[in-house]
XYZ file of C-alpha atoms in Angstrom:
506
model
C 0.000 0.000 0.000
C 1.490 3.768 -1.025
C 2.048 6.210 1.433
C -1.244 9.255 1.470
C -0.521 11.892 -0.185
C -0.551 14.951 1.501
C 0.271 17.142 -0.746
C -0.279 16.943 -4.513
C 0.315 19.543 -7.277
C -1.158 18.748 -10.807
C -0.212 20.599 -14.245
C 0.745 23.561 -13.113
C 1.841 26.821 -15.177
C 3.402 29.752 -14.117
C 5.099 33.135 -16.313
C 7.078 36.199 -15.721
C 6.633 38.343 -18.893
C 8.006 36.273 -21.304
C 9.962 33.947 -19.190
C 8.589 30.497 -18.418
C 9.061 29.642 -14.832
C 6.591 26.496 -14.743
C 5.706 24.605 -17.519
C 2.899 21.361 -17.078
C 4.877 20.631 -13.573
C 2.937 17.841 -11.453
C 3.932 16.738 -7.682
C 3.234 14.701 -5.184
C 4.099 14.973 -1.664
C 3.327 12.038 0.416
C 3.578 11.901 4.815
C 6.367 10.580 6.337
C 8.555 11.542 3.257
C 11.400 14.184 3.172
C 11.232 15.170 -0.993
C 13.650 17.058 -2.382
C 14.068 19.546 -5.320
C 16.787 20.221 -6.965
C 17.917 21.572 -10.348
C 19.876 24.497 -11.724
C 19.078 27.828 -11.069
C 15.661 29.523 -12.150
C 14.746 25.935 -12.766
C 11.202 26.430 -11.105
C 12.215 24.480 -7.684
C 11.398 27.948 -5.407
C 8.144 28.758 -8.174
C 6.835 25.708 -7.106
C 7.149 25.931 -3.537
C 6.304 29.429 -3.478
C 2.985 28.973 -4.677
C 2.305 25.651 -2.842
C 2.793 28.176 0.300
C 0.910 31.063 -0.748
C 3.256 32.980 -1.992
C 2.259 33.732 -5.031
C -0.519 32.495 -7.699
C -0.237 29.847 -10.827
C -1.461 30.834 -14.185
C -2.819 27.138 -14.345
C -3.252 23.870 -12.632
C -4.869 22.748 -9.705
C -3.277 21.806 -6.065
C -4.531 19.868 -3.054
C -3.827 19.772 0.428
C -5.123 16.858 2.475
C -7.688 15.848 -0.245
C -9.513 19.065 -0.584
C -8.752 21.873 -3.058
C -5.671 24.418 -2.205
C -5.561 27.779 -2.900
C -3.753 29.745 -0.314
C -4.247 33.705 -1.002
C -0.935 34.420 1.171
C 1.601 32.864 3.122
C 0.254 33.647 6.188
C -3.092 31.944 5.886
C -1.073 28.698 4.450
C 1.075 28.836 8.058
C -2.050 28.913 9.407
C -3.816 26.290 7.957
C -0.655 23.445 8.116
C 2.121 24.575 5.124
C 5.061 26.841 6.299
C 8.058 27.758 4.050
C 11.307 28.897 5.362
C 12.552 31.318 2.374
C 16.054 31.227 1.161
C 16.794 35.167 1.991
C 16.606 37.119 4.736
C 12.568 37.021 5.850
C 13.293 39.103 9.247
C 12.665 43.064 9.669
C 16.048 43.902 11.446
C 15.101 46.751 13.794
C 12.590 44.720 15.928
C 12.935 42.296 18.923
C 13.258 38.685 18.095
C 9.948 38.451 19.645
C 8.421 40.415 17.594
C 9.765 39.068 13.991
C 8.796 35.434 15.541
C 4.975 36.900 16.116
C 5.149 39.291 13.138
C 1.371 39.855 12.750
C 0.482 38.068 15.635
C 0.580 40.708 18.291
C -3.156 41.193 18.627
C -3.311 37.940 20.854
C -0.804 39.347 23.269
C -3.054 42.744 24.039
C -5.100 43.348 27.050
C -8.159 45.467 26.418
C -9.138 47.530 29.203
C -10.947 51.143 29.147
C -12.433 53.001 26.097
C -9.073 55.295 26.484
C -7.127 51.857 25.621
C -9.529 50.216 23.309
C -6.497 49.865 20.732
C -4.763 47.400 23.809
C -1.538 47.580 25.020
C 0.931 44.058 24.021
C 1.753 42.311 26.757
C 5.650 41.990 26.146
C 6.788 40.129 28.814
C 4.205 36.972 27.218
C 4.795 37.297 23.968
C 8.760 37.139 25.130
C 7.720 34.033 27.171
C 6.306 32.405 24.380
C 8.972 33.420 21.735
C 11.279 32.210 23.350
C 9.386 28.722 24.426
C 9.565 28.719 19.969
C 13.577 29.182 20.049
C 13.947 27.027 22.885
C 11.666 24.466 20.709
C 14.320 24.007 18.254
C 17.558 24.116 20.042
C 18.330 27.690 19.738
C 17.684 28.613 23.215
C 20.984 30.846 23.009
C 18.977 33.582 20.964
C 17.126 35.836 23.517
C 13.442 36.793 22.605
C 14.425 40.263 24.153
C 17.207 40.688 21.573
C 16.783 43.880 18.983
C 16.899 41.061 15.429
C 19.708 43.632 13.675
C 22.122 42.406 16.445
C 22.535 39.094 15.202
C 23.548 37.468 12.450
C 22.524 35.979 9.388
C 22.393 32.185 10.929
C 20.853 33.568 13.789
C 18.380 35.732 11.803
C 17.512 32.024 9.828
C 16.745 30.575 12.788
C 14.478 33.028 14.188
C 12.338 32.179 10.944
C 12.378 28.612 11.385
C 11.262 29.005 15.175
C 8.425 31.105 13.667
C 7.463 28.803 11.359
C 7.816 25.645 13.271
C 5.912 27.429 16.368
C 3.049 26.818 14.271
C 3.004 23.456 13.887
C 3.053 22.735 10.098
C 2.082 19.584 8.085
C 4.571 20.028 5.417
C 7.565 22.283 5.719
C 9.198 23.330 2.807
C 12.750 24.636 2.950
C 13.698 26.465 0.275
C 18.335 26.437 0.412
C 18.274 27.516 4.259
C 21.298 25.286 4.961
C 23.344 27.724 2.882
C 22.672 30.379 5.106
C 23.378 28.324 8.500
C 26.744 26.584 9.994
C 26.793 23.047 10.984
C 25.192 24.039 14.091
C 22.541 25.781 12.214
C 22.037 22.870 9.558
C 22.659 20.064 12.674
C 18.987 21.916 14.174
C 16.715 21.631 10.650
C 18.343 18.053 10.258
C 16.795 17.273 13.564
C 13.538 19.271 12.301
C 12.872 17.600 9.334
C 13.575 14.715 10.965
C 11.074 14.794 13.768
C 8.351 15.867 11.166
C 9.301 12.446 9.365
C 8.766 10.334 12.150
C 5.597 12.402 12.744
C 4.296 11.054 9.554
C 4.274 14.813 8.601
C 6.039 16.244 5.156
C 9.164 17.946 4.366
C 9.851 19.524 0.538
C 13.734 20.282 0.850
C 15.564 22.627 -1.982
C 19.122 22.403 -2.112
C 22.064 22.765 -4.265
C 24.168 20.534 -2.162
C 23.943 17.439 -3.464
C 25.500 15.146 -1.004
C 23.174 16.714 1.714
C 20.065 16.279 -0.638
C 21.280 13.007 -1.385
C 21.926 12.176 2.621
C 18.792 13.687 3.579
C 15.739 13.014 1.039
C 13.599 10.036 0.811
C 12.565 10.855 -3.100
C 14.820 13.490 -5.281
C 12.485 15.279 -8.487
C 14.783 17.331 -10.701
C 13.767 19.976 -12.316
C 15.289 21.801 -15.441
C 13.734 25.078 -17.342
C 10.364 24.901 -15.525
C 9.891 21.161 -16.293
C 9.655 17.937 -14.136
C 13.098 15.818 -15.971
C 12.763 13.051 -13.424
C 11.979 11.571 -9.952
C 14.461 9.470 -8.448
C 13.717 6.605 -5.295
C 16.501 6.746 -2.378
C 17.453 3.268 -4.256
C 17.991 5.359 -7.490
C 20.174 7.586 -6.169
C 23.359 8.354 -8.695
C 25.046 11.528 -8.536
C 25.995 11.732 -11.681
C 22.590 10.645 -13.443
C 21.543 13.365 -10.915
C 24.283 16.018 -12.444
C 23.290 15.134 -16.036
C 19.398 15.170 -15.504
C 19.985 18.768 -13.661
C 21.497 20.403 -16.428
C 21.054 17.816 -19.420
C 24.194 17.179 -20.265
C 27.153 15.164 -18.492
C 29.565 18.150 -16.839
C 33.000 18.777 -18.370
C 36.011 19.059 -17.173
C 36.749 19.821 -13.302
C 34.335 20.218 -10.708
C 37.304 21.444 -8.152
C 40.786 21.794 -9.487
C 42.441 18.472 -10.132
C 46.282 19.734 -9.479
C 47.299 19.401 -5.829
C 50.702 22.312 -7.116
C 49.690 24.617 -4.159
C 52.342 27.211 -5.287
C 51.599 30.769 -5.160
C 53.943 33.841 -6.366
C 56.156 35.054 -3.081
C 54.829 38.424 -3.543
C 53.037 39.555 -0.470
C 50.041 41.288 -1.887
C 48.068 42.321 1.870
C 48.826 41.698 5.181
C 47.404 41.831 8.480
C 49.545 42.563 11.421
C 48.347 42.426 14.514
C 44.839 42.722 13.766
C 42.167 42.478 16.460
C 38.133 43.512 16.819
C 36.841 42.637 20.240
C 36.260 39.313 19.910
C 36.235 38.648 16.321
C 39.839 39.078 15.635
C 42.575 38.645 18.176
C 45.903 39.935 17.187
C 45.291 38.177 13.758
C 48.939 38.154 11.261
C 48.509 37.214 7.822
C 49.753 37.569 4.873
C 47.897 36.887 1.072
C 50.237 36.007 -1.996
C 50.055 36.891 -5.271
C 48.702 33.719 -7.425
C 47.204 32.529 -4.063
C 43.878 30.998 -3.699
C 43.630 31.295 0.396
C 40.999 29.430 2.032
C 39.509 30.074 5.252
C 37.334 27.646 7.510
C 35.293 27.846 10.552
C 32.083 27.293 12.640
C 30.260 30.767 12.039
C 31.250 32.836 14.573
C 34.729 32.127 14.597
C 35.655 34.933 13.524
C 35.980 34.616 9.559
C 33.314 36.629 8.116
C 34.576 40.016 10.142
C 37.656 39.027 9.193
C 36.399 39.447 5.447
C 34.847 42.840 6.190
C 38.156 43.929 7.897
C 40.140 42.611 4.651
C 38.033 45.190 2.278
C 38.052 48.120 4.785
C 34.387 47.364 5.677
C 35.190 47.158 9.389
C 38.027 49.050 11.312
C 40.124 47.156 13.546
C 40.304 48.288 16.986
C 44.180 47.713 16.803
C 46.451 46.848 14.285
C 47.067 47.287 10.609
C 45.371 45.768 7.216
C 48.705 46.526 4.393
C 47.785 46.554 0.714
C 51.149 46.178 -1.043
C 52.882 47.844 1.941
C 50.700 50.602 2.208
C 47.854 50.879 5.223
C 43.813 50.180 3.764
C 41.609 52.430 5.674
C 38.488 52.232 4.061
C 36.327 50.368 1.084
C 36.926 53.447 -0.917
C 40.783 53.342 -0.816
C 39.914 48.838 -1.514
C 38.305 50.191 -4.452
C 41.317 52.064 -5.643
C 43.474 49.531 -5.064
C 41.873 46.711 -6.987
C 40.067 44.904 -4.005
C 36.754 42.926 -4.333
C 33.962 42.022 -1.838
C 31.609 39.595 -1.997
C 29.600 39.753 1.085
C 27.777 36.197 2.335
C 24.570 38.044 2.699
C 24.704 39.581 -0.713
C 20.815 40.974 -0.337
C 22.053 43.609 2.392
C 25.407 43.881 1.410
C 26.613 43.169 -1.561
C 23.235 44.119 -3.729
C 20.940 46.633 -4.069
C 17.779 44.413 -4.901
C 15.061 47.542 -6.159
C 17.882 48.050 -9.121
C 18.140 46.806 -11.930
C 21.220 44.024 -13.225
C 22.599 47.112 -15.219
C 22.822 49.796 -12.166
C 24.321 46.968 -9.680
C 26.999 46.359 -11.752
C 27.785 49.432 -13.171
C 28.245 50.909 -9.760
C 31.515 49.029 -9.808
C 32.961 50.460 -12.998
C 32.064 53.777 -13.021
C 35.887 55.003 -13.006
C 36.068 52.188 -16.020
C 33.813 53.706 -18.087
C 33.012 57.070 -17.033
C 34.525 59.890 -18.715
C 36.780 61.789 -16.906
C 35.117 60.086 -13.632
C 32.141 62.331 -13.888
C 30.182 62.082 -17.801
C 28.689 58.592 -17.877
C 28.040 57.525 -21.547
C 25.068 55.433 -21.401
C 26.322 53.286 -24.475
C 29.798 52.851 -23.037
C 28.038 51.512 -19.447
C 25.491 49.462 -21.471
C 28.754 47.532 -23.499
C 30.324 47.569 -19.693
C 27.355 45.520 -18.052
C 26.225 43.519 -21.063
C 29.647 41.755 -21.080
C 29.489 40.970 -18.133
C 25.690 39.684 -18.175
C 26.953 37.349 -20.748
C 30.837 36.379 -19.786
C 28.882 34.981 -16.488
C 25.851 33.898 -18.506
C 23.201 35.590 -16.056
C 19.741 34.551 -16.572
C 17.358 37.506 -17.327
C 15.474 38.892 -19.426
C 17.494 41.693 -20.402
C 19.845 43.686 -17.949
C 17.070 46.374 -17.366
C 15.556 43.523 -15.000
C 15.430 44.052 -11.001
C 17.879 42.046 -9.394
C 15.009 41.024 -6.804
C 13.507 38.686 -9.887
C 16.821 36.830 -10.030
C 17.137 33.328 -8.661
C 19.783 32.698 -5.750
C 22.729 32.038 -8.573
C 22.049 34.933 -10.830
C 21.850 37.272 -8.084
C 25.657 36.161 -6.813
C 26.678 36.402 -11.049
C 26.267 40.065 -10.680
C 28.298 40.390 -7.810
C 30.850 38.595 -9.536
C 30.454 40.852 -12.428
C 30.282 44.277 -10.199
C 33.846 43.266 -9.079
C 35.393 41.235 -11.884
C 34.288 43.710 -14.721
C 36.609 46.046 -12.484
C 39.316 43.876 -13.210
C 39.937 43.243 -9.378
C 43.553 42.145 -8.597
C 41.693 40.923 -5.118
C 38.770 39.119 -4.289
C 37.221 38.629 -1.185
C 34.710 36.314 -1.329
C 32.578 35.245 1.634
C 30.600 31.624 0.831
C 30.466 32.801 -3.126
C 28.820 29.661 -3.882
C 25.766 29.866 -1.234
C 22.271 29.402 -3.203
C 24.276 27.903 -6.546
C 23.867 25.679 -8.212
C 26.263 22.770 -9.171
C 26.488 24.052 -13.098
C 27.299 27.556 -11.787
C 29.454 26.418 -9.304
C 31.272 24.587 -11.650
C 31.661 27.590 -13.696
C 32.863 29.908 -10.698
C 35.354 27.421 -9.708
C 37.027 27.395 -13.092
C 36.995 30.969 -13.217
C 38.910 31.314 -10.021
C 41.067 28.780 -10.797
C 42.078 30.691 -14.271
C 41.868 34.059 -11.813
C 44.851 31.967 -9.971
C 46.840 31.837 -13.127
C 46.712 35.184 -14.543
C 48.500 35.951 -10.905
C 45.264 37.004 -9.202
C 44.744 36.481 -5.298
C 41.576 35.457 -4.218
C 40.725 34.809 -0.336
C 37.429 32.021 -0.125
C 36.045 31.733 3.348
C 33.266 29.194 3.602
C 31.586 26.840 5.743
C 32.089 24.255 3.334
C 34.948 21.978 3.507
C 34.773 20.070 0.326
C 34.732 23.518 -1.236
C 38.185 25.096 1.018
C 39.476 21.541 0.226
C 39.014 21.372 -3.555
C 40.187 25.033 -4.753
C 42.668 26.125 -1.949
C 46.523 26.703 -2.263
C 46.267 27.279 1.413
C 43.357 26.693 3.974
C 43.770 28.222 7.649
C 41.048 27.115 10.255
C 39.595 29.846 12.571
C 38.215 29.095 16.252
C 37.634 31.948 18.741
C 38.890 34.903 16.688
C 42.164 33.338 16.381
C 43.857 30.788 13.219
C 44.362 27.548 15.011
C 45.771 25.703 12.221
C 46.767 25.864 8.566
C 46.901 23.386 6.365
C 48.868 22.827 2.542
C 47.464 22.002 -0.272
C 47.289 18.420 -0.402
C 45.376 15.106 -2.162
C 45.195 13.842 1.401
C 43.566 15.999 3.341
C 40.209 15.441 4.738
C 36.960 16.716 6.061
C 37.884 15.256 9.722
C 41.588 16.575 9.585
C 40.095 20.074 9.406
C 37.044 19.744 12.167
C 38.700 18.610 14.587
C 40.501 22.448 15.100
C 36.999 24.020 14.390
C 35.164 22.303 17.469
């Protein structure tokens, strides 16, 4: 006898403009199933979803929840009524308590009504803290304070908020649409565990990812979608990663996924340094220097350290002692970075490293402007369309045209145009803090190669990730953060491991 089906989704269209997001794409979800969705980017996995969860409408097709027709009019009601989505950006408002973004819309149940004078109520925010944090404390994140004002933590932290919101509610089917990318191993470690539980529950789980080895790890069934279109489902039995590979983006994948040379060699020229760098915390009289040629990795739990020490390596933070050197001479802000050829890739690239209400053209222009403005100041709107368009289609970015919003662009195509902002400026220095989160394996591919090739033309480009395979397979050098301070570094080498690496993270 087949498992019920909880959730089932039957010829469903969907368009933007003249793009075809969803083309005659049928589901079904069944209880006590983890399902996963995978495919290349603006392959229709977060359409899907999104309108399963009442996000947005279908132009056709029909869906059903628990046998009875589905048409959620937001997200909201669909929490409400048993479907909750945990979104692959940030979902928080930042200058709010925690309590507040975890009963956004909520508050009328926490008001007293008394008098006439205070027939509006007045919240009752030592509850609603109770309760909020009862919801952190639900799924092991009893470290976050309710009390806390959101903007003071960070990204993981501001993920897991949302899934305490979400799972405070009780859903029948989760969908998680690439939240591991956002979260440590701590972070991913707590919606293992969640999705999990809802198994065993004989509740539902749809999980997007572009990790493969996780979605492979994870998921009970694995549907691959490509260009709006259902290619295949495969059983846990089924499982291949390379049929998987070729059915994501139809073809089998040439040449290297990670570089296949294990020469670790890097020019002796000391491009930047830090000397004695610290920032509270953070950084503790940090040294270290970054080669020319050099592809340095660095590795860590998420609050190691690592990603302030990315914001301090482009001038985005100021040390509280100590020195950042570019080429022997002191960096004291982004705008003297800029001048001197440095790049920034920020991990979350929707506050920091894009602005998402502009178009493809104006967030990547903003990086040339001394490139192909005259004289700094006359911008020749032919010259900065030939500027951005190469770019657009050096990095193959998905869009309509480069007049398009950035805020239309899936996960991958959103981190293309930060590579083109700073590549198109011919950076001698990239910073680049998880480049790869929300990408998919074809693009990731692609980015790999083209720091590799960055590497040869004598380029230096620092990765720091949460991702070992990734530090692993493209770095000359990988140093391990714990505590604000490197622990360990490690050489370039075919032998080196997941485990050797951990073990100085934890």
């Amino acid at each position: 006898m087949g498992k019920e089906i909880i959730v089932e989704v039957k010829s469903m269209d969907k368009r933007f403009g003249s793009t075809i997001a969803l083309k005659d794409v049928s589901i079904k979800v069944c209880r006590g199933e983890i399902l996963g969705l995978i495919g290349e980017n603006g392959s229709g996995k977060s359409t899907v979803t999104s309108i399963i969860s009442g996000m947005q409408r279908a132009d056709r097709g029909e869906m059903f929840f628990k046998g009875e027709k589905w048409n959620p009019p937001s997200m909201l009601y669909a929490l409400e009524n048993g479907i909750g989505m945990i979104v692959q950006e940030n979902g928080t408002v930042p200058e709010i308590t925690v309590a507040e973004n975890i009963f956004l819309g909520e508050t009328k149940r926490f008001k007293s009504f008394g008098s006439k004078e205070h027939r509006w109520g007045v919240v009752k925010r030592k509850e609603m803290i109770k309760k909020a944090q009862e919801a952190l404390d639900g799924i092991g994140a009893s470290y976050i304070k309710a009390q806390q004002i959101t903007s003071s933590l960070d990204m993981q932290n501001r993920k897991l908020i949302e899934i305490a919101r979400i799972m405070a509610k009780k859903p029948e089917v989760l969908v998680v649409d690439e939240t591991t990318t956002a979260l440590s191993q701590i972070g991913r470690d707590i919606i293992y565990k969640i999705m999990e539980q809802m198994k065993k529950e004989n509740k539902a789980v749809i999980f997007i990812s572009h990790d493969l080895d996780e979605i492979m790890n994870v998921c009970d069934t694995l549907t691959v979608l490509r260009d709006g279109r259902i290619i295949v489902t495969f059983d846990k039995e089924e499982f291949n990663e390379e049929q998987i590979k070729t059915s994501m983006i139809g073809r089998e994948m040439q040449g290297d996924y990670y570089r296949s040379d294990y020469d670790g060699s890097f020019k002796e020229e000391v491009v930047m340094e830090l000397l004695n760098a610290s920032l509270g915390t953070q950084l503790k009289n940090l040294n270290l220097q970054i080669h020319k040629g050099e592809i340095l990795g660095v590795g860590g739990l998420s609050h190691c350290g690592m990603h302030t020490l990315g914001k301090v390596l482009f001038g985005a933070e100021k040390l509280h002692s100590g020195k950042v050197l570019i080429r022997g001479r002191e960096l004291k802000n982004e705008t003297d970075a800029m001048k001197e050829q440095i790049g920034y890739a920020a991990k979350d690239r929707d506050i920091e490293s894009l602005c998402l209400n502009a178009s493809i053209r104006d967030n990547i222009a903003i990086g040339g402007l001394d490139k192909f403005a005259v004289n700094r100041f006359l911008i020749l709107p032919d010259r900065e369309k030939r500027y951005v368009q190469e770019q657009a289609t050096n990095l193959n970015i998905k869009c309509t045209d480069i007049g398009q919003y950035v805020s239309a662009l899936s996960g991958g195509n959103k981190q293309k145009v930060v590579f083109g902002k700073w590549i198109g400026r011919k950076s001698e220095i990239l910073i680049l803090d998880c480049p790869t989160r929300g990408v998919d394996i074809g693009v990731k591919q692609a980015m790999y190669q083209l720091m590799y090739q960055m590497k040869k033309e004598g380029k230096s480009i620092v990765i720091i990730s949460e991702e070992m395979t990734e530090l692993i397979g493209m770095s000359d050098r990988l140093i391990v953060m714990k505590d604000g301070e490197i622990k360990k570094e490690f050489e370039r080498s075919q032998s080196l491991c997941e485990a050797d690496i951990i073990k100085y993270m934890i």
